[in-house]
Short mmCIF file of C-alpha atoms in Angstrom, two decimals:
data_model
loop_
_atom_site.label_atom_id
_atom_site.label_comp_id
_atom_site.label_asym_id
_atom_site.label_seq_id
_atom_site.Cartn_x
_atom_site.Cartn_y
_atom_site.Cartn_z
CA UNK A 29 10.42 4.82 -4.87
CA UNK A 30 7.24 6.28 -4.25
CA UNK A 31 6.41 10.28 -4.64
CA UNK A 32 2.33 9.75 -4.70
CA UNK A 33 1.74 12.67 -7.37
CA UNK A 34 -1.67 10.79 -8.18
CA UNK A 35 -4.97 11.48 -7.06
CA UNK A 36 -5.42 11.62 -3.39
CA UNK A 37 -9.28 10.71 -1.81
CA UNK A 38 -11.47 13.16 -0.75
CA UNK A 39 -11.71 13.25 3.29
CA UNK A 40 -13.25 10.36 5.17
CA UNK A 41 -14.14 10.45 8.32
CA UNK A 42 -12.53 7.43 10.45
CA UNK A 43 -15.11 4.04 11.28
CA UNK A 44 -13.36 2.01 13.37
CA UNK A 45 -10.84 3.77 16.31
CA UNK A 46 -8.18 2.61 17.84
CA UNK A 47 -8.71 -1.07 16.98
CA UNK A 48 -5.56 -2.97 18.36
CA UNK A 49 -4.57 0.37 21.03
CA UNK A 50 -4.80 -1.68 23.77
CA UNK A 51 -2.73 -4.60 22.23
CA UNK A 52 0.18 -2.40 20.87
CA UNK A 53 0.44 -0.56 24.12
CA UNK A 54 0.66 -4.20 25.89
CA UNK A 55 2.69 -5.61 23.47
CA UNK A 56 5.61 -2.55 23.25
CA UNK A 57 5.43 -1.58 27.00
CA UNK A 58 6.67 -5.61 27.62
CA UNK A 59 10.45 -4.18 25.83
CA UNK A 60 10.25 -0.66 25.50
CA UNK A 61 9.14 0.72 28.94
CA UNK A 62 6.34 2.46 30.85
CA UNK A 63 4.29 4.92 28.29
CA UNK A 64 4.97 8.21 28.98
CA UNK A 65 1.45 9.16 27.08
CA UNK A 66 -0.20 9.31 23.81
CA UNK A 67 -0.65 12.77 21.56
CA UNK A 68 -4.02 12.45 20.53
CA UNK A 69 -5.26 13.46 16.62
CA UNK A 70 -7.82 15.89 16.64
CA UNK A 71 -9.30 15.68 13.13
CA UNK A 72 -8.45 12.52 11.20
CA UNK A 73 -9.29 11.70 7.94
CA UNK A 74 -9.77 7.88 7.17
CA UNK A 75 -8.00 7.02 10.18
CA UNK A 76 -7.09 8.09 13.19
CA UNK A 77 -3.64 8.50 14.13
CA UNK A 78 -1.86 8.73 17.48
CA UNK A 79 1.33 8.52 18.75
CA UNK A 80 2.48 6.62 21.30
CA UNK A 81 5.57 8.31 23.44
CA UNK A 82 8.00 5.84 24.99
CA UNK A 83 10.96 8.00 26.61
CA UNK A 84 14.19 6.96 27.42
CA UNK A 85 15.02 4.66 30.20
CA UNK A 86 17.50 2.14 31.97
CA UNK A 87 17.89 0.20 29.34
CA UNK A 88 17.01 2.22 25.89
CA UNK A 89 18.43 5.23 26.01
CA UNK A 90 16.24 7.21 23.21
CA UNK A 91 12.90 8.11 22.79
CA UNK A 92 10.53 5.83 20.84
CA UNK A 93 7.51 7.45 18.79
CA UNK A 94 4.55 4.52 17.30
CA UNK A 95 1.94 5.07 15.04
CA UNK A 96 -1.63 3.81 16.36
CA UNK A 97 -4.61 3.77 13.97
CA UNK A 98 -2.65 3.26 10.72
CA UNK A 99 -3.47 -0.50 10.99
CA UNK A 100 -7.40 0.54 11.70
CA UNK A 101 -7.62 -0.03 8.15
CA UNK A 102 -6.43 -2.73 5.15
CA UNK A 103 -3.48 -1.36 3.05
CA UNK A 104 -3.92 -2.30 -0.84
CA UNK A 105 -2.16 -4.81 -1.08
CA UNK A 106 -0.19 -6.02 -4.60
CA UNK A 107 -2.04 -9.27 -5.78
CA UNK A 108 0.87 -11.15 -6.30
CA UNK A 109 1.40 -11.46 -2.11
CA UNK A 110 -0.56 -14.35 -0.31
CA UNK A 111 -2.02 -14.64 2.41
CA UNK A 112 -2.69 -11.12 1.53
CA UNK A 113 -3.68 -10.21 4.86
CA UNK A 114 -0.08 -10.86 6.90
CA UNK A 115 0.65 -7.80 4.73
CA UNK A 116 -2.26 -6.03 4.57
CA UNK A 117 -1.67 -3.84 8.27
CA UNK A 118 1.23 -1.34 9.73
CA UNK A 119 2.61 0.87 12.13
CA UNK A 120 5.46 3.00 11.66
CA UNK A 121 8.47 4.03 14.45
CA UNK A 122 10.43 6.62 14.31
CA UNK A 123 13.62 6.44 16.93
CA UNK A 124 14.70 9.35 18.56
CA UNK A 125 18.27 10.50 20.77
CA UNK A 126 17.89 10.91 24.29
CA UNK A 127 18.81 14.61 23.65
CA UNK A 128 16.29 15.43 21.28
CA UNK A 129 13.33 16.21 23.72
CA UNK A 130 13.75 17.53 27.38
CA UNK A 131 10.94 15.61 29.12
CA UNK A 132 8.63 17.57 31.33
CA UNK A 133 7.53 16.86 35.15
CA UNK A 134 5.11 13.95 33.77
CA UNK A 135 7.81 12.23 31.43
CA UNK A 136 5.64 14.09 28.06
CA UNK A 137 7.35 15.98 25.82
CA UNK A 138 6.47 19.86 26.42
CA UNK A 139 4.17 21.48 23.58
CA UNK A 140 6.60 24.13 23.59
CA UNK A 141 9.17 21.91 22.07
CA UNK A 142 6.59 20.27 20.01
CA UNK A 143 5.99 23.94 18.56
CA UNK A 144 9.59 24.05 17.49
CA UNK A 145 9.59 23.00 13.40
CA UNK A 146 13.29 21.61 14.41
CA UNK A 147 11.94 19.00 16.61
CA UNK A 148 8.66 18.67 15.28
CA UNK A 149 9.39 17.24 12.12
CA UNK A 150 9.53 13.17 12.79
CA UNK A 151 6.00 13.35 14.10
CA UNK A 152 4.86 15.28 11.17
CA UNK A 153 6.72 13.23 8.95
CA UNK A 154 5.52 9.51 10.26
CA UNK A 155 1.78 10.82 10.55
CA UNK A 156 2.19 11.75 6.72
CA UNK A 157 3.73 8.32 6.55
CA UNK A 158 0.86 6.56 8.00
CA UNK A 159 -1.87 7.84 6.52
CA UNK A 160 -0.32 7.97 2.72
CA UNK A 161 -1.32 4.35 1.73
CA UNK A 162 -5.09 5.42 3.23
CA UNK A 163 -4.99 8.51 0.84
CA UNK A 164 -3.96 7.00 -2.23
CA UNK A 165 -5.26 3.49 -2.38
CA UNK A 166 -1.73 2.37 -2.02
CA UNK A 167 0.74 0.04 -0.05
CA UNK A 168 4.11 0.51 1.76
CA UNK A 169 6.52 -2.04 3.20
CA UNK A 170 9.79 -3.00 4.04
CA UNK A 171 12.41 -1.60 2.23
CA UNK A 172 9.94 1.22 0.40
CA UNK A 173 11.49 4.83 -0.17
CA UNK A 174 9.74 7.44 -0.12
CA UNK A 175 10.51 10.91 -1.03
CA UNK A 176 9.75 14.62 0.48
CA UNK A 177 7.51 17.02 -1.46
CA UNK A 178 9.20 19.24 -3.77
CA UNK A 179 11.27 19.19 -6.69
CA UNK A 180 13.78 18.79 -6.46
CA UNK A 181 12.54 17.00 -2.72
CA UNK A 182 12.75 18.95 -0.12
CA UNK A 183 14.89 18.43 3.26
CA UNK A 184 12.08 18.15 6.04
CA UNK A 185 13.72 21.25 8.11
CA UNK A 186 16.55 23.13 8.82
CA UNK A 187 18.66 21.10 11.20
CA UNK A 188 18.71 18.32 8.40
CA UNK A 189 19.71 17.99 4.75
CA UNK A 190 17.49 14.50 4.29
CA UNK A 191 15.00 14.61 1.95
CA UNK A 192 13.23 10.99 2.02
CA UNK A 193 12.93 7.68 3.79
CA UNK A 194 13.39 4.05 3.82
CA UNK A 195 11.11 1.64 5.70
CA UNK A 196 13.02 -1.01 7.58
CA UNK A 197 11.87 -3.96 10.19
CA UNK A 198 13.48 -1.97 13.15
CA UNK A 199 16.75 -3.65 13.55
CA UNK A 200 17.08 -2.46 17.73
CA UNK A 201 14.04 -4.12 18.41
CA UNK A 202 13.90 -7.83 20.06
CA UNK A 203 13.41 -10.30 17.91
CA UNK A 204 9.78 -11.03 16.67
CA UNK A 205 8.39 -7.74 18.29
CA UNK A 206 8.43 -6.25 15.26
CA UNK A 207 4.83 -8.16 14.18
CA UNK A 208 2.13 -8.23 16.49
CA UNK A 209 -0.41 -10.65 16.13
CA UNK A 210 -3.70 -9.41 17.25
CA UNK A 211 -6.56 -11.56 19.46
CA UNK A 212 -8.32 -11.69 16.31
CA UNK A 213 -5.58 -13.01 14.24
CA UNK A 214 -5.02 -10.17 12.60
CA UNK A 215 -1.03 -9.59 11.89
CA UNK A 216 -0.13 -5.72 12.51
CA UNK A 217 3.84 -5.15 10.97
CA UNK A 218 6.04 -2.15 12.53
CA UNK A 219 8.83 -0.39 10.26
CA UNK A 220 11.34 1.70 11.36
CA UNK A 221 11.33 5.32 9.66
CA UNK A 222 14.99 5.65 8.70
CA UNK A 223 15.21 9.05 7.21
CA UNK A 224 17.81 9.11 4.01
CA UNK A 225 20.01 11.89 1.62
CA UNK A 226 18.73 12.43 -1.65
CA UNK A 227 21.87 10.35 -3.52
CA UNK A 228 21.18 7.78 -1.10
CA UNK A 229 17.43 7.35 -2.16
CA UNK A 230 19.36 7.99 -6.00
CA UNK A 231 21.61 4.91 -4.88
CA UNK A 232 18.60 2.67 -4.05
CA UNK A 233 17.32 3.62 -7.63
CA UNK A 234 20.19 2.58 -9.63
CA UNK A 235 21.16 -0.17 -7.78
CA UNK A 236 19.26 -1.84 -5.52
CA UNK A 237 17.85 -1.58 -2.17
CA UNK A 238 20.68 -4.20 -0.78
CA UNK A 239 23.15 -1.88 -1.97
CA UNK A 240 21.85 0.48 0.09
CA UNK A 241 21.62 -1.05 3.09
CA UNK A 242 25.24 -2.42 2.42
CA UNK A 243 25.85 1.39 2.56
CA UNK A 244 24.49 2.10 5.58
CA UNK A 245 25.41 -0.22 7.31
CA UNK A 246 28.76 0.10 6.67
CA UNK A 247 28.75 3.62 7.37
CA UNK A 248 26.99 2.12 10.79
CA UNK A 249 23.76 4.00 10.86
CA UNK A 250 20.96 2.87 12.32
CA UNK A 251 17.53 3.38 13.18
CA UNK A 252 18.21 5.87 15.78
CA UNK A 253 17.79 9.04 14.30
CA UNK A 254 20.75 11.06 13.60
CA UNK A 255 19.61 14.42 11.81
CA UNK A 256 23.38 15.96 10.64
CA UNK A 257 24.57 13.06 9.53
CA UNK A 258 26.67 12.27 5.99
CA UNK A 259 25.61 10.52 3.47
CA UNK A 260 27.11 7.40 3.21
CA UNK A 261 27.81 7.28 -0.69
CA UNK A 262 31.38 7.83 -1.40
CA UNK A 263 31.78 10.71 -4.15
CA UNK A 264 34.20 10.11 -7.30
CA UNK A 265 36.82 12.14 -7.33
CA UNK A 266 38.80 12.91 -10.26
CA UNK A 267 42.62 14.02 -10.25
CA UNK A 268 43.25 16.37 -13.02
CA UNK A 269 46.40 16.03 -14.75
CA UNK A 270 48.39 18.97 -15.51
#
């Protein structure tokens, strides 16, 4: 699990912009539909992040929210992976139910909803996602948890009780969409945000990350977002004898 409590680096104005844009938009549009538009970052610090707004359609019934600009720059990569750089870029998705946003006239998703902390929260959280290896000199990858701020963490707003996240490959996704490879040969990765309970990220802890996605996929959740959910660990419980 990571909970980046270490020194974060000072603010860096972005170099490079929008490197592979064009080549994610291509490359997404070919499975998940004509782009409804893009919500542009105004100040960005090491890189610039957008999101990219797929809404629902024919055939996938939920909105779709990408990170662009996260893979502008290398990750720090572990030494122990080679070739380091198949692992070295990312972009993150978070999935979203056709009910979540009412589209407007254009297709975009009204500021006034965006306003609303309720719906807000995925896009706040991803962005924070994205730009957290950039920060801290770090890496994150398949199968990572990370956990809200707080202490104990805190649930990221009031129509959820999740309080962290695990990074999948996004299992709704055609097969081999979920790595791009660039015109330069660079290979950009896309994870699935799949937000989590605290005991959940507790289970992942104490016994493995397979044992949580046992769990979960038991319990049949997937990357779709569903924000009252239960957790899917199964409680003890203890009959007293009298």
């Amino acid at each position: 699990m990571y909970d980046y409590t270490g020194a974060r680096t000072e603010f860096r104005g972005p170099t490079d912009v929008a490197v592979y844009l064009e080549e994610i938009e291509r490359s997404l549009g070919e499975f998940l539909g004509e782009q409804a538009g893009v919500f542009h970052e105004i100040i960005s610090d090491k890189v610039h992040l957008d999101i990219l707004v797929f809404p629902p359609n024919e055939v996938r019934n939920n909105w779709t929210l990408v990170t662009s600009g996260m893979s502008d720059l290398p990750m720090n990569v572990p030494g122990n992976l080679h070739p380091r750089e198949d692992f070295e870029r990312a972009e993150l998705i978070f999935t979203l139910p056709a009910s979540w946003f009412a589209a407007g006239e254009s297709g975009m998703i009204p500021e006034s909803q965006l306003a609303d902390p309720n719906k807000y929260w995925p896009i706040r959280l991803m962005k924070s996602l994205a730009r957290m290896p950039h920060d801290y000199g770090s890496w994150i990858w398949s199968s990572h948890t990370v956990a809200s701020q707080g202490t104990p963490p805190e649930p990221y707003a009031q129509n959820t009780k999740m309080s962290g996240v695990i990074l999948l490959r996004p299992p709704s996704w055609p097969d081999k969409k979920d790595i791009l490879r660039a015109a330069d040969g660079t290979k950009v990765n896309f994870f699935a945000v799949v937000p989590l309970h605290a005991d959940e990220m507790t289970l992942k802890l104490n016994k493995g990350v397979e044992a949580l996605i046992i769990a979960l996929d038991t319990a049949g959740v997937s990357d779709v977002l569903d924000a009252g959910r239960p957790s899917v660990v199964k409680k003890k419980r203890y009959l007293g004898l009298f």
